[in-house]
Amino acid sequence: MEHHYKRKKNKNMAGKLITILQLILSAGLLILVWNSGMVPGLYLALLGGGLLLLFAVTFCLQYVKSKVKYAGMVISILISIGLAVGIVYFLRIQQTMADVGGATYKTDNMIVVVKASDPAESILDAANYRFGYQTSVDQENNDKMLDDVQTVAGRELKLSEYDTVTDLANGLLSGQIEAAIYNEAFDGIIEEGIEDYKDQVKILYQYGIETEIQQEDTNVEAPFNVYISGIDVSGPITTNSRSDVNIIMTVNPNTKKILLTTTPRDYYVTIPNISGEQRDKLTHAGIYGVDASMATLEQLYGIDISYYARVNFTSLITIVDALGGVDVNSEYAFSAGGYDFVQGTNHLDGKAALAFSRERYSFESGDNQRGKNQEAVLTAILQKAMSPAILTSANQILSQVSDCVETNMTQDEMAKFINMQLSDGAGWTIVSTAATGTGDNQACFSSGSQLLYVMWPDEAIVGDISRRMDQVLSGN
């Protein structure tokens, strides 16, 4: 009899301990959600009330003198498992936001290349080679790289100077030098003049130079501009690279209006503090860092850009697929990449969205229409990403895109923005515009005397876009 009483008492104690664990996990989840700043007070109160009610029910069931209390124990265990999963889920979201946000530096990937057939496998193998480097641009990074290579080689190098990076590449391929030192971001410029260049060389050595990007005072609760840079690099997302997609997102969180402005990659502009009075392609500004691209667009439109987001555009596949596909509106019916797009709404997966975004030869306006199509895809992504229903798959989406997106928006600022969106649940009005211009062939600052295709800005259109940006920012 006494043994039976003790066993019954132990079962009652076990049930109560399980519900106490449920209470602790409930409190832990609530504290985590509260500290994140993402969830509005009303939602937090509802969550807290619901969790307290569940605890009260499962705890009270432990005092019922029937088998119902065992059902209460099972329910409490299931709730506790759910709470533990929720805590892990939320921690992962916060960690991913921290990984994506708060970027404060850029990386120049300096490289030493030799011919693809060269037998050398390290700098020590090439210590007696004649090295070349270019002297017209990026000299600070070149000097740092020269010092590093000479330290690794353990001797002073035999050096030849070239005016431009294209001249340097030609010097390597013609046998004037045996190794070339330059910033890998210039590969794109070299390939504009030398077909299949990357197939003819191999990287012997590389050295990353990190530079801090100066941050401005920002406030995500006030109207702001975001620069979205679409790049195509195989290395870390922080690595400097040409920017093939250049979109400014003008956001007014109070009026719920967004203006997307695309600027052609070939726009012929000056790069502040870099090119002086000489013009260059907008895409080349990305070689010198995302801050150089931002400064160029700030000067062009007479605006301040608070935030940036760099997206590896080949990762568009990952982003769209993580969202479950997007509905994109097309101005024209056309075919590209094995896909047929209709005029009007197209439901696209990641690969189709990338093909849609990259096509330009199907259109009379070429790159201008490609820019509009990229805006259409971005609009579709934003509309789906801003839906409250997306929270159910937020962790999966963030974890999948974390390696291909970076932004200087901090985790706290992202949390504030999410909180604002959840608080009012209002829809956003998203409109698009695009800068245009006149095609020409001109020399560019970054590529020397070589004539490249450029687009002279249409000053009237640039002025009109500037006014439209100001209207959104001012709430008019």
Short mmCIF file of C-alpha atoms in Angstrom, two decimals, residues 284-444:
data_model
loop_
_atom_site.label_atom_id
_atom_site.label_comp_id
_atom_site.label_asym_id
_atom_site.label_seq_id
_atom_site.Cartn_x
_atom_site.Cartn_y
_atom_site.Cartn_z
CA HIS A 284 33.28 50.03 -62.80
CA ALA A 285 32.61 52.03 -59.62
CA GLY A 286 31.95 48.71 -57.88
CA ILE A 287 35.58 47.76 -58.41
CA TYR A 288 36.52 50.38 -55.83
CA GLY A 289 33.87 49.28 -53.34
CA VAL A 290 30.16 49.59 -52.67
CA ASP A 291 30.80 52.98 -51.08
CA ALA A 292 32.21 54.25 -54.39
CA SER A 293 29.07 53.12 -56.22
CA MET A 294 26.89 54.80 -53.59
CA ALA A 295 28.85 58.05 -53.85
CA THR A 296 28.53 57.99 -57.64
CA LEU A 297 24.74 57.61 -57.50
CA GLU A 298 24.42 60.17 -54.71
CA GLN A 299 26.23 62.67 -56.92
CA LEU A 300 24.18 61.75 -60.00
CA TYR A 301 20.77 62.19 -58.36
CA GLY A 302 21.64 64.68 -55.61
CA ILE A 303 20.51 62.37 -52.79
CA ASP A 304 21.81 60.67 -49.64
CA ILE A 305 21.89 56.87 -49.57
CA SER A 306 21.75 55.48 -46.04
CA TYR A 307 21.85 51.76 -46.66
CA TYR A 308 23.14 49.29 -49.19
CA ALA A 309 22.42 45.66 -49.99
CA ARG A 310 24.80 43.65 -52.15
CA VAL A 311 23.30 40.61 -53.81
CA ASN A 312 25.17 37.97 -55.75
CA PHE A 313 22.77 37.91 -58.68
CA THR A 314 23.48 34.27 -59.48
CA SER A 315 21.93 33.64 -56.04
CA LEU A 316 18.65 35.08 -57.32
CA ILE A 317 17.73 31.44 -57.93
CA THR A 318 18.13 30.69 -54.22
CA ILE A 319 16.19 33.76 -53.09
CA VAL A 320 13.21 33.20 -55.39
CA ASP A 321 13.03 29.45 -54.71
CA ALA A 322 13.20 30.11 -50.95
CA LEU A 323 10.14 32.35 -51.35
CA GLY A 324 8.31 29.60 -53.19
CA GLY A 325 8.45 31.43 -56.52
CA VAL A 326 7.26 34.95 -57.37
CA ASP A 327 4.64 36.52 -59.67
CA VAL A 328 6.42 38.87 -62.08
CA ASN A 329 4.73 41.27 -64.47
CA SER A 330 6.30 41.45 -67.94
CA GLU A 331 5.78 44.34 -70.35
CA TYR A 332 6.52 42.09 -73.32
CA ALA A 333 6.22 38.50 -74.43
CA PHE A 334 9.67 37.04 -75.15
CA SER A 335 11.80 33.93 -74.84
CA ALA A 336 15.11 33.58 -73.01
CA GLY A 337 17.17 30.82 -71.41
CA GLY A 338 14.76 28.13 -72.54
CA TYR A 339 11.72 29.88 -71.03
CA ASP A 340 8.76 31.58 -72.70
CA PHE A 341 7.46 34.65 -70.89
CA VAL A 342 4.01 36.07 -71.59
CA GLN A 343 2.94 39.70 -71.48
CA GLY A 344 1.40 40.16 -68.06
CA THR A 345 1.82 37.99 -64.97
CA ASN A 346 4.34 35.13 -64.95
CA HIS A 347 4.84 32.80 -61.97
CA LEU A 348 8.59 32.18 -61.95
CA ASP A 349 10.90 29.89 -60.04
CA GLY A 350 14.51 30.88 -59.40
CA LYS A 351 16.03 29.78 -62.71
CA ALA A 352 13.24 31.38 -64.73
CA ALA A 353 13.55 34.62 -62.75
CA LEU A 354 17.29 34.74 -63.45
CA ALA A 355 16.72 34.20 -67.18
CA PHE A 356 14.03 36.90 -67.13
CA SER A 357 16.39 39.33 -65.35
CA ARG A 358 19.40 38.78 -67.62
CA GLU A 359 17.81 39.00 -71.08
CA ARG A 360 18.43 42.13 -73.13
CA TYR A 361 18.80 41.04 -76.78
CA SER A 362 15.05 40.44 -77.17
CA PHE A 363 14.32 44.15 -76.73
CA GLU A 364 14.89 47.16 -78.94
CA SER A 365 15.96 49.21 -75.91
CA GLY A 366 18.37 46.45 -74.79
CA ASP A 367 19.89 47.18 -71.40
CA ASN A 368 17.19 49.72 -70.53
CA GLN A 369 14.46 47.05 -70.73
CA ARG A 370 16.67 44.58 -68.86
CA GLY A 371 16.85 47.12 -66.03
CA LYS A 372 13.04 47.39 -66.00
CA ASN A 373 12.73 43.60 -65.90
CA GLN A 374 15.13 43.44 -62.96
CA GLU A 375 12.93 45.98 -61.18
CA ALA A 376 9.88 43.82 -61.94
CA VAL A 377 11.55 40.80 -60.31
CA LEU A 378 12.65 42.87 -57.31
CA THR A 379 9.11 44.25 -56.96
CA ALA A 380 7.71 40.71 -56.91
CA ILE A 381 10.30 39.65 -54.31
CA LEU A 382 9.50 42.64 -52.09
CA GLN A 383 5.76 42.12 -52.30
CA LYS A 384 6.07 38.51 -51.22
CA ALA A 385 8.77 39.14 -48.60
CA MET A 386 6.70 41.89 -46.95
CA SER A 387 3.68 39.65 -46.52
CA PRO A 388 3.07 38.65 -42.84
CA ALA A 389 2.51 35.08 -44.07
CA ILE A 390 6.19 34.87 -44.95
CA LEU A 391 7.05 34.61 -41.24
CA THR A 392 6.22 30.91 -41.31
CA SER A 393 9.23 30.25 -43.57
CA ALA A 394 11.42 33.18 -42.51
CA ASN A 395 14.12 31.03 -40.94
CA GLN A 396 14.44 28.82 -44.02
CA ILE A 397 14.59 31.83 -46.33
CA LEU A 398 17.15 33.72 -44.26
CA SER A 399 19.40 30.69 -43.81
CA GLN A 400 19.41 30.03 -47.56
CA VAL A 401 20.25 33.60 -48.61
CA SER A 402 22.67 34.54 -45.83
CA ASP A 403 25.77 33.67 -47.87
CA CYS A 404 24.71 35.68 -50.92
CA VAL A 405 23.40 38.90 -49.39
CA GLU A 406 25.06 41.54 -47.24
CA THR A 407 23.82 44.88 -45.96
CA ASN A 408 24.99 47.64 -43.65
CA MET A 409 21.54 47.71 -42.04
CA THR A 410 22.07 46.43 -38.52
CA GLN A 411 20.18 43.60 -36.86
CA ASP A 412 18.37 46.13 -34.62
CA GLU A 413 17.32 48.22 -37.63
CA MET A 414 16.02 45.15 -39.46
CA ALA A 415 14.07 44.19 -36.32
CA LYS A 416 12.53 47.67 -36.11
CA PHE A 417 11.47 47.51 -39.74
CA ILE A 418 9.87 44.07 -39.26
CA ASN A 419 8.11 45.36 -36.13
CA MET A 420 6.71 48.34 -38.03
CA GLN A 421 5.42 46.12 -40.83
CA LEU A 422 3.76 43.66 -38.43
CA SER A 423 2.24 46.49 -36.37
CA ASP A 424 0.16 48.04 -39.14
CA GLY A 425 0.12 45.20 -41.69
CA ALA A 426 -0.47 47.77 -44.44
CA GLY A 427 0.34 47.02 -48.04
CA TRP A 428 3.04 48.89 -49.91
CA THR A 429 2.74 50.85 -53.12
CA ILE A 430 5.74 50.03 -55.30
CA VAL A 431 6.44 51.97 -58.49
CA SER A 432 9.42 51.83 -60.82
CA THR A 433 11.38 54.16 -63.03
CA ALA A 434 14.54 53.86 -65.10
CA ALA A 435 17.26 56.23 -66.22
CA THR A 436 18.10 56.20 -69.92
CA GLY A 437 20.64 57.81 -72.20
CA THR A 438 22.47 57.74 -75.52
CA GLY A 439 24.93 55.00 -76.48
CA ASP A 440 28.51 55.84 -77.48
CA ASN A 441 32.06 54.47 -77.45
CA GLN A 442 34.44 56.29 -75.14
CA ALA A 443 37.59 55.78 -73.07
CA CYS A 444 36.96 55.01 -69.39
#
